[in-house]
Amino acid sequence: MVIDTANHAMLAILNKDADIIGKPLLQGIPEIEGAPAVDMLFEVFNTGKALDGNESPVPIFRNGILETRYFNFSYRPLMDDSGIVGVMDIAVEVTEQVLARKKLEDIIAEKTELTKTLRSSETRLQGILDTMAEGVGIIDATGQMVYANSMAQRILGLSEDEIKERTYGDSRWRNLRLDGSPLPDDEHPMTVMMQTGLACYDQEIGVQPPDGERRYISINAAPIFDEQGTLTGGIGTFMDVTNRRKMMIQKDDFISVASHELRTPVTALKASLQLLERMKKDVNPEKFDKLLTQANRSLNKLSDLINSLLNSNRISQGRFPIHKIKFSIAELIDECCQHVRTVGKHDVIFSGDLDLQITADEQLLDQVIVNLINNAVKYAPNSKEIKINIAQHQNYVKVSVSDSGPGIPPDKIKHIFERYYQAEGGTRQFSGLGLGLYISAEIIHKHGGEIGVDSEPGKGSTFWFTLPL
Ligand code: ADP
């Protein structure tokens, strides 16, 4: 393995002078020892089999520094009759190409990594947008909707295909002011934002989808600017506030119902007191007694109403302790019916397990039973009989109050135990606050029982509750 000859190009590649010729290979170029290309050279010498190398790294001194250079080469054994006498090495340096390709590969790897990161953050963002409780809609500079997340689709009743066709002022989704009148386009928060370039927050509007229920949404609208500061579109985030609005409307309605209810006994009380005042000097004992009874009745009515209001508040805040004692349920019901019997318009008929003793809060149960009986009297005035049944089951007792009044339509039954609910709506046909059944249900639930109604229009109603024994 002595270097027999080397042309100029080979010397230039190895960065050596011609004095390496005549020296053993590893003595002339010691730095290449251990490089795979050198091992292969020895292999060819030992085996006599030709080998080729491609882009093989070899350490070479250049400008006093040991650098890795790359070569394509072919090793051919030189033979004579006695066998292998040497190896011919034809080498081409391809360092520049290899380095250029490596750089390209690095750039591609970096780009791939970047795309991966981008894709994963895109997936994360999409995940957030998909699970957000707010609707998100993006419009372009012309007002055309270009994106709406799942919640936006749900709130607006939009399908994926419809999104592309919709502008926020699309007439099929009628935008409404809070008073229900049509919302002019230039009052829409997105238009205001696009016209002024200023964000606006928490603007409530109504939206009537093509075939859906009217929704109320609270919109935040923010402009999107490009790097030159040109307005290129807008992003709207909106929340379905239909329930919040419904509750506000319900509260307003309730205040008007409650004021009306309170005014009736107050007016009557005022009238009785004025008449009593006028009678001061010349008292007519018979009239005096009558007016006093009337005044007391109005005052009791007023105090009942105030109690209902207080109870409903306490109950909704979960503030009502129960004190259980053992008592006869039939006796309690009997007491609760006294006032109906006294008036004499209805017959109260008892049946079932009249000897049953139960353990419960007597005062609270009194309230429930009085409410059910009073409702039967109030809402079924023409029903002559009110039937009360006490039935003992294996581990609970069921008390039912039946009337043969007008009954309750099925769509109203599901709301009947809700706070403030009155099936007649705002007709004010009957007095009441829509609290009686709500309070009753809370009391029964607190005892671990259930409450319900079986009713059909025209066939009367049976209100019932159960208590665990
Ligand atoms: P209120 O105090 O206004 O009477 P309730 O909570 O006691 O309110 O009752 C709620 C609604 O249930 C009433 O507005 C009425 O429409 C309906 N309702 C209750 N009892 C009866 C009944 N026996 N027959 C028909 N409707 C009833």
XYZ file of C-alpha atoms and ligand atoms in Angstrom:
496
model
C 0.000 0.000 0.000
C 2.615 2.432 -1.106
C 1.477 5.375 -3.199
C 2.865 4.492 -6.577
C 1.602 7.479 -8.497
C -0.928 10.324 -8.084
C -2.002 12.848 -10.695
C -2.343 16.573 -10.029
C -6.019 16.398 -9.468
C -5.590 13.671 -6.855
C -2.888 15.656 -5.057
C -5.067 18.735 -5.167
C -8.038 16.793 -3.700
C -5.841 15.415 -0.898
C -4.168 18.811 -0.433
C -0.708 17.183 -0.590
C 2.545 17.636 -2.474
C 4.087 15.109 -4.820
C 6.431 13.974 -2.022
C 3.759 11.608 -0.734
C 4.461 9.481 -3.802
C 6.625 6.571 -2.749
C 5.347 6.631 0.844
C 3.014 4.050 2.384
C -0.559 5.399 2.159
C -1.182 5.953 5.884
C 2.232 7.471 6.388
C 1.777 9.959 3.520
C -1.819 10.852 4.483
C -2.196 9.813 8.146
C -5.394 11.864 8.688
C -7.498 9.555 6.506
C -6.986 6.517 8.713
C -10.264 5.015 9.850
C -12.370 6.670 7.114
C -14.706 4.069 5.516
C -13.302 4.919 2.079
C -9.802 3.912 3.273
C -11.035 0.662 4.811
C -12.635 -0.123 1.459
C -9.330 0.521 -0.323
C -7.622 -2.073 1.894
C -10.529 -4.436 1.296
C -10.053 -4.206 -2.498
C -6.350 -4.831 -2.044
C -7.039 -7.875 0.099
C -9.925 -9.400 -1.845
C -9.227 -8.301 -5.390
C -12.873 -7.277 -5.764
C -13.627 -3.841 -7.253
C -15.646 -1.425 -5.067
C -17.309 1.918 -5.679
C -18.123 4.659 -3.193
C -20.660 7.387 -3.294
C -20.485 10.656 -1.326
C -18.189 9.005 1.157
C -16.835 11.299 3.912
C -13.058 11.593 4.285
C -11.161 13.895 6.708
C -8.834 16.151 4.750
C -6.573 19.028 5.840
C -7.601 22.272 4.152
C -6.016 25.554 5.221
C -4.579 23.852 8.268
C -8.013 22.585 9.431
C -9.200 19.013 9.311
C -12.439 19.111 7.304
C -14.858 16.424 6.246
C -14.941 16.229 2.448
C -17.092 13.980 0.298
C -16.007 11.812 -2.622
C -17.382 9.541 -5.286
C -14.765 6.957 -6.128
C -14.064 3.700 -7.806
C -11.393 1.224 -6.634
C -10.135 -1.245 -9.192
C -7.662 -4.021 -8.313
C -4.480 -4.144 -10.455
C -3.474 -7.732 -11.187
C -0.626 -9.547 -12.854
C 0.028 -13.257 -13.068
C 1.058 -13.472 -9.431
C -2.206 -11.887 -8.231
C -3.079 -8.426 -6.817
C -0.275 -5.951 -7.113
C -2.118 -2.730 -6.364
C -5.360 -0.730 -6.441
C -6.290 2.135 -8.751
C -8.388 4.863 -7.104
C -10.323 7.283 -9.307
C -11.930 9.908 -7.141
C -14.132 12.932 -7.756
C -14.754 15.412 -4.982
C -18.515 16.116 -4.534
C -18.335 18.113 -1.274
C -20.109 21.199 -2.670
C -23.010 19.144 -4.046
C -23.335 17.140 -0.820
C -23.263 20.258 1.354
C -25.774 22.031 -0.908
C -28.064 19.007 -0.776
C -27.671 18.701 3.014
C -28.599 22.372 3.381
C -31.683 21.806 1.234
C -32.566 18.755 3.316
C -32.181 20.818 6.497
C -34.461 23.526 5.086
C -37.040 20.928 4.079
C -36.849 19.293 7.541
C -37.242 22.686 9.192
C -40.208 23.504 6.943
C -41.779 20.121 7.661
C -41.354 20.734 11.390
C -42.859 24.212 11.004
C -45.815 22.857 9.046
C -46.314 20.205 11.714
C -46.265 22.821 14.498
C -48.573 25.043 12.480
C -50.936 22.154 11.841
C -50.996 21.149 15.491
C -51.665 24.723 16.631
C -54.331 24.955 13.931
C -55.910 21.752 15.268
C -55.729 23.158 18.793
C -57.335 26.422 17.689
C -60.001 24.507 15.779
C -60.631 22.431 18.920
C -61.088 25.607 20.954
C -63.378 27.131 18.317
C -65.412 23.921 18.108
C -65.974 23.612 21.845
C -66.453 27.295 22.636
C -69.718 28.300 24.258
C -69.615 31.435 22.080
C -70.383 31.571 18.402
C -67.550 32.920 16.274
C -68.174 34.333 12.811
C -65.636 35.923 10.470
C -66.632 38.201 7.608
C -64.593 39.641 4.768
C -64.477 43.302 3.730
C -67.748 42.942 1.788
C -69.610 41.562 4.801
C -69.591 38.030 3.387
C -69.406 35.384 6.097
C -66.283 33.306 5.505
C -66.225 31.251 8.682
C -68.606 30.259 11.451
C -67.707 27.830 14.220
C -70.019 25.018 15.380
C -71.703 27.129 18.049
C -72.384 29.927 15.552
C -73.944 27.356 13.237
C -76.061 26.052 16.110
C -77.205 29.487 17.344
C -77.975 30.783 13.856
C -79.379 27.456 12.647
C -76.875 27.483 9.765
C -75.573 24.463 7.932
C -71.960 24.376 6.742
C -73.063 25.083 3.115
C -75.253 27.992 4.067
C -72.385 29.794 5.781
C -70.711 30.741 2.530
C -73.915 32.253 1.165
C -74.728 34.334 4.201
C -73.945 37.937 4.954
C -74.665 39.126 8.488
C -77.517 41.238 7.088
C -79.068 38.286 5.199
C -82.805 38.899 5.071
C -83.703 35.259 5.671
C -82.283 35.563 9.181
C -84.291 38.540 10.305
C -82.364 40.689 12.750
C -84.519 42.322 15.360
C -84.245 45.049 17.924
C -84.989 44.002 21.490
C -88.520 45.391 21.207
C -89.127 42.927 18.323
C -89.062 45.543 15.522
C -86.761 44.889 12.523
C -83.169 45.960 13.123
C -81.998 48.253 10.267
C -78.714 47.092 8.680
C -76.827 50.194 9.753
C -77.692 49.486 13.395
C -76.244 45.958 13.297
C -73.144 45.852 15.579
C -71.094 44.296 12.733
C -72.060 47.140 10.352
C -71.306 49.767 12.973
C -67.911 48.156 13.576
C -67.147 47.879 9.832
C -68.164 51.499 9.278
C -66.262 52.961 12.199
C -63.390 50.475 12.390
C -64.012 50.383 16.152
C -64.768 47.305 18.224
C -68.054 47.176 20.077
C -69.004 44.960 22.981
C -72.038 43.199 24.453
C -74.629 44.492 21.996
C -77.834 42.496 22.297
C -80.013 41.812 19.263
C -82.681 39.285 18.310
C -82.249 36.848 15.409
C -85.131 35.068 13.752
C -83.750 32.057 11.811
C -85.709 30.818 8.755
C -87.570 28.014 10.543
C -86.340 28.171 14.091
C -87.227 29.734 17.390
C -86.268 33.385 17.870
C -82.928 33.710 19.652
C -81.329 36.648 21.394
C -77.592 37.082 21.020
C -75.053 39.347 22.630
C -72.406 40.350 20.093
C -68.829 41.551 20.412
C -67.593 42.824 17.046
C -63.930 43.551 16.319
C -62.293 44.795 13.104
C -59.486 42.937 11.319
C -56.781 45.130 9.738
C -53.955 44.058 7.419
C -50.344 45.215 7.849
C -51.048 48.406 5.911
C -53.874 49.223 8.315
C -56.643 48.532 5.769
C -59.850 47.057 7.156
C -60.103 43.589 5.623
C -62.991 42.148 7.569
C -64.326 41.585 11.039
C -64.723 38.964 13.669
C -67.891 38.642 15.659
C -68.175 36.569 18.803
C -71.649 36.071 20.110
C -73.389 34.319 22.925
C -76.896 32.942 23.070
C -78.558 35.032 25.794
C -82.105 33.871 25.027
C -82.550 32.339 28.472
C -81.169 35.430 30.197
C -83.565 37.611 28.198
C -86.497 35.254 28.837
C -85.775 35.453 32.549
C -85.688 39.245 32.418
C -89.016 39.300 30.577
C -90.407 36.796 33.093
C -89.198 38.972 35.959
C -90.797 42.086 34.438
C -94.031 40.158 33.919
C -93.841 38.881 37.474
C -93.361 42.389 38.885
C -96.420 43.552 37.003
C -98.453 40.504 38.177
C -97.271 40.909 41.768
C -98.016 44.656 41.844
C -101.448 43.986 40.456
C -102.080 41.240 42.998
C -100.920 43.404 45.883
C -102.931 46.387 44.729
C -106.270 44.534 44.869
C -106.301 43.839 48.661
C -104.670 47.221 49.375
C -107.442 49.027 47.476
C -110.086 47.010 49.325
C -108.380 47.665 52.662
C -108.181 51.387 51.900
C -111.882 51.493 51.029
C -112.866 49.661 54.242
C -110.719 51.987 56.351
C -112.102 55.105 54.670
C -115.651 53.960 55.360
C -114.738 53.135 58.974
C -113.167 56.584 59.318
C -116.325 58.265 58.065
C -118.339 56.252 60.554
C -116.236 57.466 63.488
C -118.885 59.848 64.826
C -121.963 57.840 64.052
C -121.142 54.164 64.472
C -123.495 51.635 62.926
C -122.469 48.451 64.801
C -123.634 46.074 62.095
C -121.861 47.932 59.295
C -118.849 48.490 61.547
C -118.446 44.720 62.080
C -118.831 44.010 58.380
C -116.214 46.590 57.419
C -113.847 45.328 60.061
C -114.200 41.756 58.767
C -113.625 43.016 55.230
C -110.528 44.945 56.324
C -109.190 41.856 58.100
C -109.813 39.681 55.080
C -107.918 42.114 52.836
C -105.077 42.263 55.320
C -104.925 38.445 55.501
C -104.863 38.254 51.718
C -102.032 40.788 51.695
C -100.088 38.874 54.316
C -100.618 35.590 52.371
C -99.237 37.208 49.247
C -96.223 38.588 51.095
C -95.639 35.150 52.658
C -95.717 33.523 49.221
C -93.156 36.028 47.956
C -90.916 35.501 50.960
C -91.280 31.715 50.797
C -90.489 31.608 47.107
C -87.329 33.626 47.728
C -86.266 31.492 50.675
C -86.965 28.321 48.742
C -85.080 29.418 45.627
C -82.086 30.171 47.833
C -82.444 26.758 49.486
C -83.125 28.406 52.852
C -85.961 26.424 54.385
C -85.382 23.948 57.156
C -87.944 21.184 57.749
C -89.068 20.036 61.180
C -90.641 16.600 61.024
C -93.238 15.301 63.491
C -95.628 12.363 63.409
C -99.278 13.221 62.650
C -102.444 11.962 60.988
C -102.496 13.027 57.346
C -106.326 12.728 57.141
C -106.758 15.093 60.109
C -104.418 17.635 58.531
C -106.283 17.465 55.213
C -109.598 17.808 57.026
C -108.423 21.034 58.680
C -107.166 22.325 55.330
C -110.653 21.876 53.844
C -112.588 23.707 56.548
C -112.697 27.012 54.700
C -114.029 25.328 51.543
C -116.737 23.558 53.515
C -117.701 26.829 55.225
C -118.231 28.557 51.861
C -120.325 25.537 50.842
C -119.860 25.789 47.060
C -117.893 22.546 46.785
C -118.276 19.119 48.368
C -114.997 17.726 49.647
C -115.050 13.928 49.490
C -112.458 11.831 51.313
C -111.397 8.270 50.532
C -108.543 5.868 51.193
C -106.364 5.194 54.238
C -107.780 7.714 56.669
C -105.914 6.313 59.703
C -102.474 6.706 58.224
C -99.826 8.458 60.330
C -96.924 10.127 58.576
C -93.723 11.885 59.663
C -93.229 15.192 57.938
C -93.177 18.970 58.460
C -96.833 19.574 59.304
C -96.860 23.296 58.588
C -95.200 22.936 55.210
C -97.521 20.078 54.215
C -100.479 22.195 55.323
C -99.274 24.797 52.822
C -99.081 22.220 50.007
C -102.535 20.772 50.673
C -104.200 24.198 51.078
C -102.626 25.253 47.780
C -103.904 22.169 45.914
C -107.399 22.553 47.383
C -107.514 26.315 46.727
C -106.355 25.735 43.146
C -109.148 23.181 42.650
C -111.653 25.750 43.943
C -110.140 28.601 41.927
C -109.463 26.891 38.598
C -112.428 24.472 38.661
C -115.207 26.723 40.020
C -117.963 24.672 38.426
C -116.709 21.356 39.690
C -119.095 20.472 42.479
C -116.943 17.768 43.976
C -113.352 17.881 45.066
C -112.127 14.345 45.761
C -109.232 13.668 48.060
C -107.646 10.255 48.254
C -104.963 8.967 50.605
C -103.383 5.748 49.356
C -100.742 3.790 51.191
C -98.260 1.941 48.978
C -95.403 -0.308 50.031
C -93.023 2.433 51.130
C -94.785 5.658 50.318
C -98.097 7.432 50.658
C -99.845 9.115 47.754
C -102.277 11.979 48.295
C -104.406 13.079 45.318
C -106.713 16.057 44.914
C -109.095 15.692 41.953
C -111.464 18.197 40.438
C -113.709 17.922 37.403
C -112.763 21.340 36.072
C -111.453 22.368 32.658
C -108.201 20.366 32.947
C -104.797 21.418 31.648
C -103.494 21.093 28.049
C -100.463 18.734 27.740
C -98.078 21.464 26.502
C -98.740 23.471 29.670
C -98.463 20.544 32.076
C -94.689 20.404 31.695
C -94.336 24.001 32.931
C -96.972 23.961 35.639
C -94.542 23.531 38.564
C -92.170 26.239 37.313
C -91.676 29.430 39.258
C -94.057 32.252 38.138
C -95.796 29.992 35.613
C -99.469 30.688 35.023
C -101.173 28.625 32.355
C -103.530 31.461 31.445
C -100.532 33.651 30.542
C -101.134 37.352 31.018
C -104.933 37.168 30.849
C -105.260 37.865 34.584
C -108.445 35.816 34.550
C -107.519 34.418 37.969
C -105.683 36.047 40.818
C -102.370 34.476 41.827
C -98.604 34.802 41.512
C -97.752 31.542 39.783
C -95.827 30.521 42.891
C -98.162 28.070 44.666
C -97.235 24.916 42.744
C -93.548 25.902 42.590
C -93.427 26.231 46.383
C -95.434 23.005 46.820
C -93.048 21.092 44.545
C -90.007 22.355 46.441
C -91.557 21.337 49.772
C -92.410 17.842 48.516
C -88.980 17.361 46.938
C -87.323 18.439 50.172
C -89.263 15.614 51.875
C -87.920 13.136 49.294
C -91.296 12.800 47.573
C -92.650 13.497 44.107
C -95.382 15.753 42.841
C -97.321 15.639 39.593
C -100.593 16.110 37.799
C -102.723 13.858 35.619
C -105.015 15.942 33.508
C -106.787 16.122 30.177
C -108.623 19.148 28.852
C -112.320 18.810 29.644
C -111.792 15.901 32.011
C -110.571 17.602 35.164
C -107.240 17.429 36.920
C -105.755 15.215 39.599
C -102.845 16.823 41.399
C -100.919 14.326 43.530
C -97.875 14.072 45.711
C -96.060 11.192 47.369
C -94.092 11.044 50.604
C -91.755 8.251 51.635
C -93.003 6.344 54.651
P -101.221 30.639 41.232
O -100.720 31.047 42.567
O -101.098 31.750 40.214
O -102.559 29.998 41.252
P -100.012 28.006 40.962
O -98.557 27.754 40.942
O -100.767 27.539 42.143
O -100.171 29.567 40.689
O -100.623 27.360 39.662
C -99.998 27.536 38.412
C -100.965 27.360 37.266
O -101.463 26.055 37.238
C -102.180 28.220 37.355
O -101.958 29.447 36.709
C -103.248 27.417 36.640
O -103.275 27.756 35.296
C -102.779 26.003 36.744
N -103.595 25.185 37.664
C -103.317 24.915 38.945
N -104.254 24.121 39.498
C -105.162 23.876 38.528
C -106.379 23.097 38.445
N -106.835 22.433 39.507
N -107.041 23.080 37.270
C -106.567 23.744 36.190
N -105.435 24.481 36.201
C -104.736 24.549 37.340
